[in-house]
PDB file of C-alpha atoms in Angstrom:
ATOM      1  CA  MET A 473     107.178  81.330 122.949  1.00 93.00           C
ATOM      2  CA  ILE A 474     107.302  80.768 119.226  1.00 95.00           C
ATOM      3  CA  LYS A 475     106.910  83.021 116.276  1.00 97.00           C
ATOM      4  CA  VAL A 476     105.344  82.083 112.947  1.00 98.00           C
ATOM      5  CA  VAL A 477     105.920  83.834 109.658  1.00 98.00           C
ATOM      6  CA  ALA A 478     103.466  82.593 107.006  1.00 98.00           C
ATOM      7  CA  LYS A 479     104.068  84.280 103.670  1.00 98.00           C
ATOM      8  CA  PHE A 480     101.282  84.077 101.020  1.00 97.00           C
ATOM      9  CA  ILE A 481     101.735  85.239  97.447  1.00 97.00           C
ATOM     10  CA  VAL A 482      98.249  86.148  96.194  1.00 98.00           C
ATOM     11  CA  GLN A 483      97.069  86.487  92.633  1.00 97.00           C
ATOM     12  CA  GLU A 484      97.025  90.190  91.611  1.00 97.00           C
ATOM     13  CA  ASP A 485      93.237  90.417  91.253  1.00 98.00           C
ATOM     14  CA  LYS A 486      92.427  88.435  94.392  1.00 98.00           C
ATOM     15  CA  ILE A 487      94.241  90.607  96.984  1.00 98.00           C
ATOM     16  CA  GLN A 488      91.010  92.217  98.354  1.00 97.00           C
ATOM     17  CA  VAL A 489      89.249  88.842  98.374  1.00 97.00           C
ATOM     18  CA  PHE A 490      92.023  87.388 100.413  1.00 98.00           C
ATOM     19  CA  LYS A 491      91.931  90.250 102.902  1.00 97.00           C
ATOM     20  CA  ASP A 492      88.180  89.885 103.247  1.00 97.00           C
ATOM     21  CA  ARG A 493      88.358  86.104 103.759  1.00 97.00           C
ATOM     22  CA  VAL A 494      90.850  86.295 106.662  1.00 97.00           C
ATOM     23  CA  VAL A 495      89.155  89.019 108.728  1.00 97.00           C
ATOM     24  CA  ASP A 496      87.113  86.519 110.679  1.00 96.00           C
ATOM     25  CA  LEU A 497      90.098  84.195 111.090  1.00 97.00           C
ATOM     26  CA  ILE A 498      92.145  87.028 112.524  1.00 98.00           C
ATOM     27  CA  GLU A 499      89.501  88.122 115.010  1.00 97.00           C
ATOM     28  CA  LYS A 500      88.782  84.596 116.301  1.00 98.00           C
ATOM     29  CA  THR A 501      92.526  83.637 116.458  1.00 98.00           C
ATOM     30  CA  ARG A 502      93.239  86.608 118.664  1.00 98.00           C
ATOM     31  CA  GLN A 503      90.713  85.285 121.123  1.00 98.00           C
ATOM     32  CA  GLU A 504      92.489  81.952 121.387  1.00 98.00           C
ATOM     33  CA  GLU A 505      94.109  81.372 124.813  1.00 95.00           C
ATOM     34  CA  GLY A 506      97.583  80.592 123.621  1.00 96.00           C
ATOM     35  CA  ASN A 507      97.838  83.403 121.141  1.00 98.00           C
ATOM     36  CA  ILE A 508     100.092  86.326 121.930  1.00 97.00           C
ATOM     37  CA  PHE A 509      99.606  88.214 118.704  1.00 96.00           C
ATOM     38  CA  TYR A 510      98.366  87.534 115.191  1.00 98.00           C
ATOM     39  CA  GLU A 511      98.843  90.159 112.506  1.00 97.00           C
ATOM     40  CA  LEU A 512      98.597  90.286 108.741  1.00 98.00           C
ATOM     41  CA  TYR A 513     101.065  92.449 106.917  1.00 98.00           C
ATOM     42  CA  GLN A 514     101.370  93.480 103.265  1.00 98.00           C
ATOM     43  CA  ASP A 515     104.730  93.857 101.569  1.00 98.00           C
ATOM     44  CA  ALA A 516     105.428  97.559 101.004  1.00 96.00           C
ATOM     45  CA  ASN A 517     107.030  96.894  97.619  1.00 96.00           C
ATOM     46  CA  ASN A 518     104.823  93.975  96.370  1.00 97.00           C
ATOM     47  CA  PRO A 519     101.114  94.053  97.332  1.00 97.00           C
ATOM     48  CA  GLN A 520     100.709  90.480  96.345  1.00 98.00           C
ATOM     49  CA  ILE A 521     102.780  89.371  99.404  1.00 98.00           C
ATOM     50  CA  LEU A 522     100.499  89.028 102.440  1.00 98.00           C
ATOM     51  CA  THR A 523     102.195  87.657 105.463  1.00 98.00           C
ATOM     52  CA  PHE A 524     100.934  86.583 108.855  1.00 98.00           C
ATOM     53  CA  ILE A 525     103.304  87.250 111.680  1.00 98.00           C
ATOM     54  CA  GLU A 526     102.160  85.436 114.755  1.00 98.00           C
ATOM     55  CA  GLU A 527     103.378  84.749 118.269  1.00 97.00           C
ATOM     56  CA  TRP A 528     102.178  81.790 120.300  1.00 98.00           C
ATOM     57  CA  GLU A 529     102.832  80.768 123.924  1.00 97.00           C
ATOM     58  CA  SER A 530     103.896  77.266 122.822  1.00 96.00           C
ATOM     59  CA  GLN A 531     103.979  74.739 120.010  1.00 95.00           C
ATOM     60  CA  GLU A 532     100.874  73.170 121.585  1.00 96.00           C
ATOM     61  CA  ALA A 533      98.983  76.445 121.312  1.00 98.00           C
ATOM     62  CA  LEU A 534      99.918  76.686 117.659  1.00 97.00           C
ATOM     63  CA  LYS A 535      98.815  73.048 117.106  1.00 97.00           C
ATOM     64  CA  GLU A 536      95.494  73.757 118.755  1.00 97.00           C
ATOM     65  CA  HIS A 537      95.004  76.782 116.501  1.00 98.00           C
ATOM     66  CA  MET A 538      95.405  74.650 113.452  1.00 96.00           C
ATOM     67  CA  GLY A 539      92.699  72.445 114.776  1.00 97.00           C
ATOM     68  CA  THR A 540      90.081  75.179 115.299  1.00 98.00           C
ATOM     69  CA  ASP A 541      87.049  75.541 113.069  1.00 97.00           C
ATOM     70  CA  HIS A 542      88.015  79.103 112.009  1.00 97.00           C
ATOM     71  CA  PHE A 543      91.420  77.759 110.845  1.00 97.00           C
ATOM     72  CA  GLN A 544      90.084  74.607 109.219  1.00 96.00           C
ATOM     73  CA  GLU A 545      87.268  76.470 107.445  1.00 96.00           C
ATOM     74  CA  THR A 546      89.294  79.496 106.240  1.00 96.00           C
ATOM     75  CA  VAL A 547      92.805  78.427 105.245  1.00 94.00           C
ATOM     76  CA  PRO A 548      91.824  75.751 102.607  1.00 92.00           C
ATOM     77  CA  GLU A 549      89.600  78.428 101.007  1.00 94.00           C
ATOM     78  CA  LEU A 550      92.676  80.640 100.505  1.00 96.00           C
ATOM     79  CA  GLU A 551      94.334  78.237  98.162  1.00 94.00           C
ATOM     80  CA  ASP A 552      92.480  79.274  95.025  1.00 95.00           C
ATOM     81  CA  LEU A 553      93.574  82.869  95.616  1.00 97.00           C
ATOM     82  CA  LEU A 554      97.289  82.123  95.590  1.00 97.00           C
ATOM     83  CA  ILE A 555      99.815  81.944  92.751  1.00 96.00           C
ATOM     84  CA  GLU A 556     101.186  78.719  94.342  1.00 92.00           C
ATOM     85  CA  GLU A 557      99.902  75.565  95.888  1.00 90.00           C
ATOM     86  CA  MET A 558      99.161  75.668  99.642  1.00 91.00           C
ATOM     87  CA  ASP A 559     101.965  73.316 100.432  1.00 90.00           C
ATOM     88  CA  GLU A 560     104.446  75.678  98.703  1.00 92.00           C
ATOM     89  CA  VAL A 561     103.476  78.575 100.945  1.00 94.00           C
ATOM     90  CA  GLU A 562     106.600  79.711 102.911  1.00 96.00           C
ATOM     91  CA  ILE A 563     105.951  78.999 106.625  1.00 96.00           C
ATOM     92  CA  ASN A 564     108.660  79.334 109.148  1.00 97.00           C
ATOM     93  CA  ILE A 565     108.332  78.497 112.840  1.00 97.00           C
ATOM     94  CA  TYR A 566     110.819  80.414 114.853  1.00 98.00           C
ATOM     95  CA  LYS A 567     112.427  80.336 118.343  1.00 97.00           C
ATOM     96  CA  LEU A 568     114.046  83.514 119.654  1.00 94.00           C
ATOM     97  CA  PHE A 569     117.750  83.516 119.621  1.00 93.00           C
ATOM     98  CA  LYS A 570     118.390  87.018 120.899  1.00 88.00           C
TER      99      LYS A 570
ATOM    100  CA  MET B 361     105.333 101.693 111.792  1.00 93.00           C
ATOM    101  CA  ILE B 362     106.971  99.150 109.550  1.00 95.00           C
ATOM    102  CA  LYS B 363     108.171  95.588 110.070  1.00 97.00           C
ATOM    103  CA  VAL B 364     111.137  93.983 108.394  1.00 98.00           C
ATOM    104  CA  VAL B 365     111.708  90.220 108.039  1.00 98.00           C
ATOM    105  CA  ALA B 366     115.228  89.450 106.821  1.00 98.00           C
ATOM    106  CA  LYS B 367     115.810  85.732 106.393  1.00 98.00           C
ATOM    107  CA  PHE B 368     119.347  84.522 106.183  1.00 97.00           C
ATOM    108  CA  ILE B 369     120.310  80.969 105.172  1.00 97.00           C
ATOM    109  CA  VAL B 370     123.677  80.179 106.810  1.00 98.00           C
ATOM    110  CA  GLN B 371     126.178  77.512 105.899  1.00 97.00           C
ATOM    111  CA  GLU B 372     125.762  74.556 108.347  1.00 97.00           C
ATOM    112  CA  ASP B 373     129.194  75.006 109.935  1.00 98.00           C
ATOM    113  CA  LYS B 374     128.943  78.817 110.274  1.00 98.00           C
ATOM    114  CA  ILE B 375     125.823  79.095 112.395  1.00 98.00           C
ATOM    115  CA  GLN B 376     127.664  80.011 115.626  1.00 97.00           C
ATOM    116  CA  VAL B 377     130.009  82.315 113.873  1.00 97.00           C
ATOM    117  CA  PHE B 378     126.941  84.159 112.425  1.00 98.00           C
ATOM    118  CA  LYS B 379     125.378  84.373 115.835  1.00 97.00           C
ATOM    119  CA  ASP B 380     128.552  85.739 117.400  1.00 97.00           C
ATOM    120  CA  ARG B 381     129.091  88.286 114.656  1.00 97.00           C
ATOM    121  CA  VAL B 382     125.547  89.820 115.044  1.00 97.00           C
ATOM    122  CA  VAL B 383     125.442  90.194 118.768  1.00 97.00           C
ATOM    123  CA  ASP B 384     127.048  93.667 118.724  1.00 96.00           C
ATOM    124  CA  LEU B 385     124.796  94.664 115.771  1.00 97.00           C
ATOM    125  CA  ILE B 386     121.659  93.663 117.761  1.00 98.00           C
ATOM    126  CA  GLU B 387     122.689  95.465 120.919  1.00 97.00           C
ATOM    127  CA  LYS B 388     123.589  98.756 119.163  1.00 98.00           C
ATOM    128  CA  THR B 389     120.444  98.630 116.871  1.00 98.00           C
ATOM    129  CA  ARG B 390     118.183  98.356 119.928  1.00 98.00           C
ATOM    130  CA  GLN B 391     119.558 101.671 121.113  1.00 98.00           C
ATOM    131  CA  GLU B 392     118.684 103.454 117.835  1.00 98.00           C
ATOM    132  CA  GLU B 393     115.983 106.011 118.352  1.00 95.00           C
ATOM    133  CA  GLY B 394     113.591 104.796 115.638  1.00 96.00           C
ATOM    134  CA  ASN B 395     113.868 101.096 116.573  1.00 98.00           C
ATOM    135  CA  ILE B 396     110.788  99.481 118.264  1.00 97.00           C
ATOM    136  CA  PHE B 397     112.200  96.005 118.369  1.00 96.00           C
ATOM    137  CA  TYR B 398     115.001  94.065 116.688  1.00 98.00           C
ATOM    138  CA  GLU B 399     115.135  90.316 117.229  1.00 97.00           C
ATOM    139  CA  LEU B 400     116.985  87.361 115.793  1.00 98.00           C
ATOM    140  CA  TYR B 401     115.128  84.061 115.460  1.00 98.00           C
ATOM    141  CA  GLN B 402     116.232  80.579 114.425  1.00 98.00           C
ATOM    142  CA  ASP B 403     113.953  78.297 112.514  1.00 98.00           C
ATOM    143  CA  ALA B 404     112.681  75.406 114.737  1.00 96.00           C
ATOM    144  CA  ASN B 405     112.981  72.980 111.866  1.00 96.00           C
ATOM    145  CA  ASN B 406     116.102  74.238 110.094  1.00 97.00           C
ATOM    146  CA  PRO B 407     118.831  75.740 112.206  1.00 98.00           C
ATOM    147  CA  GLN B 408     120.477  77.218 109.093  1.00 98.00           C
ATOM    148  CA  ILE B 409     117.619  79.732 108.824  1.00 98.00           C
ATOM    149  CA  LEU B 410     118.343  82.731 111.007  1.00 98.00           C
ATOM    150  CA  THR B 411     115.827  85.518 110.536  1.00 98.00           C
ATOM    151  CA  PHE B 412     115.728  89.075 111.880  1.00 98.00           C
ATOM    152  CA  ILE B 413     112.253  90.336 112.697  1.00 98.00           C
ATOM    153  CA  GLU B 414     112.357  94.028 113.221  1.00 98.00           C
ATOM    154  CA  GLU B 415     110.018  96.868 113.881  1.00 97.00           C
ATOM    155  CA  TRP B 416     110.766 100.544 113.058  1.00 98.00           C
ATOM    156  CA  GLU B 417     108.851 103.742 113.630  1.00 97.00           C
ATOM    157  CA  SER B 418     109.211 104.738 110.019  1.00 96.00           C
ATOM    158  CA  GLN B 419     110.873 104.003 106.689  1.00 95.00           C
ATOM    159  CA  GLU B 420     113.324 106.836 107.566  1.00 96.00           C
ATOM    160  CA  ALA B 421     114.341 105.223 110.829  1.00 97.00           C
ATOM    161  CA  LEU B 422     115.115 101.975 108.805  1.00 97.00           C
ATOM    162  CA  LYS B 423     117.048 103.994 106.311  1.00 97.00           C
ATOM    163  CA  GLU B 424     119.093 105.687 109.036  1.00 97.00           C
ATOM    164  CA  HIS B 425     119.775 102.239 110.549  1.00 98.00           C
ATOM    165  CA  MET B 426     121.260 101.043 107.261  1.00 96.00           C
ATOM    166  CA  GLY B 427     123.635 103.935 107.373  1.00 97.00           C
ATOM    167  CA  THR B 428     125.008 103.305 110.841  1.00 98.00           C
ATOM    168  CA  ASP B 429     128.553 102.111 111.441  1.00 97.00           C
ATOM    169  CA  HIS B 430     127.304  98.944 113.220  1.00 97.00           C
ATOM    170  CA  PHE B 431     125.193  98.015 110.200  1.00 97.00           C
ATOM    171  CA  GLN B 432     127.753  98.952 107.579  1.00 96.00           C
ATOM    172  CA  GLU B 433     130.560  97.171 109.423  1.00 96.00           C
ATOM    173  CA  THR B 434     128.628  93.999 110.257  1.00 96.00           C
ATOM    174  CA  VAL B 435     126.270  93.086 107.407  1.00 94.00           C
ATOM    175  CA  PRO B 436     128.867  92.855 104.648  1.00 92.00           C
ATOM    176  CA  GLU B 437     130.882  90.500 106.869  1.00 94.00           C
ATOM    177  CA  LEU B 438     127.933  88.143 107.033  1.00 96.00           C
ATOM    178  CA  GLU B 439     128.025  87.318 103.310  1.00 94.00           C
ATOM    179  CA  ASP B 440     130.853  84.758 103.438  1.00 95.00           C
ATOM    180  CA  LEU B 441     128.725  82.735 106.098  1.00 97.00           C
ATOM    181  CA  LEU B 442     125.767  82.430 103.859  1.00 97.00           C
ATOM    182  CA  ILE B 443     124.712  79.786 101.300  1.00 96.00           C
ATOM    183  CA  GLU B 444     123.576  82.570  98.987  1.00 93.00           C
ATOM    184  CA  GLU B 445     124.754  85.954  97.765  1.00 91.00           C
ATOM    185  CA  MET B 446     123.836  88.964  99.974  1.00 91.00           C
ATOM    186  CA  ASP B 447     121.483  90.352  97.322  1.00 90.00           C
ATOM    187  CA  GLU B 448     119.643  87.056  97.293  1.00 92.00           C
ATOM    188  CA  VAL B 449     118.747  87.241 100.944  1.00 94.00           C
ATOM    189  CA  GLU B 450     115.000  87.355 101.295  1.00 96.00           C
ATOM    190  CA  ILE B 451     114.104  90.706 102.879  1.00 96.00           C
ATOM    191  CA  ASN B 452     110.522  91.877 103.193  1.00 97.00           C
ATOM    192  CA  ILE B 453     109.436  95.350 104.371  1.00 97.00           C
ATOM    193  CA  TYR B 454     105.931  95.161 105.632  1.00 98.00           C
ATOM    194  CA  LYS B 455     103.076  97.504 106.577  1.00 96.00           C
ATOM    195  CA  LEU B 456     100.372  96.361 109.004  1.00 94.00           C
ATOM    196  CA  PHE B 457      97.101  95.438 107.271  1.00 93.00           C
ATOM    197  CA  LYS B 458      95.182  94.096 110.327  1.00 88.00           C
TER     198      LYS B 458
END
């Protein structure tokens, strides 16, 4: 089991656009076999921070997810909504310690 | 319901010390009434990143947690294990969007 925290910092006037663009991604990802959960959170103190917290059965399941059409079509489109480049987005892949 | 992601970056030679010091904190926190879950993760690509992912019934439950003896006694002791000051630790408090 692995957990992913992917923290996007969105331009102030693009928050709703970001939310709208990921709805389909979220719904389709949740139907993927290896997905345990896939949730989008908003920082309570800074609405520009939108973070996916995800749980996957395995690294392979996550890799498959990143190859799906809904991922490939949606994620690149998010870049122009961010205050940073896509490769600067803070993504951590975690293993449970305790 | 709120989620907390608290990301600590630990000195390379202090990782096991950090893990040992938080075991008691984790066990006692999980017994707190307002706690839904409280888990410690290690980054799969950088073992110096140790991140608590927590879920609380409410902001009040989190506030109470931060006033408990086990929190007050443990967290300050973690500072000398980190590569950063305690107030630079990346802590996000999240609300579920979808």
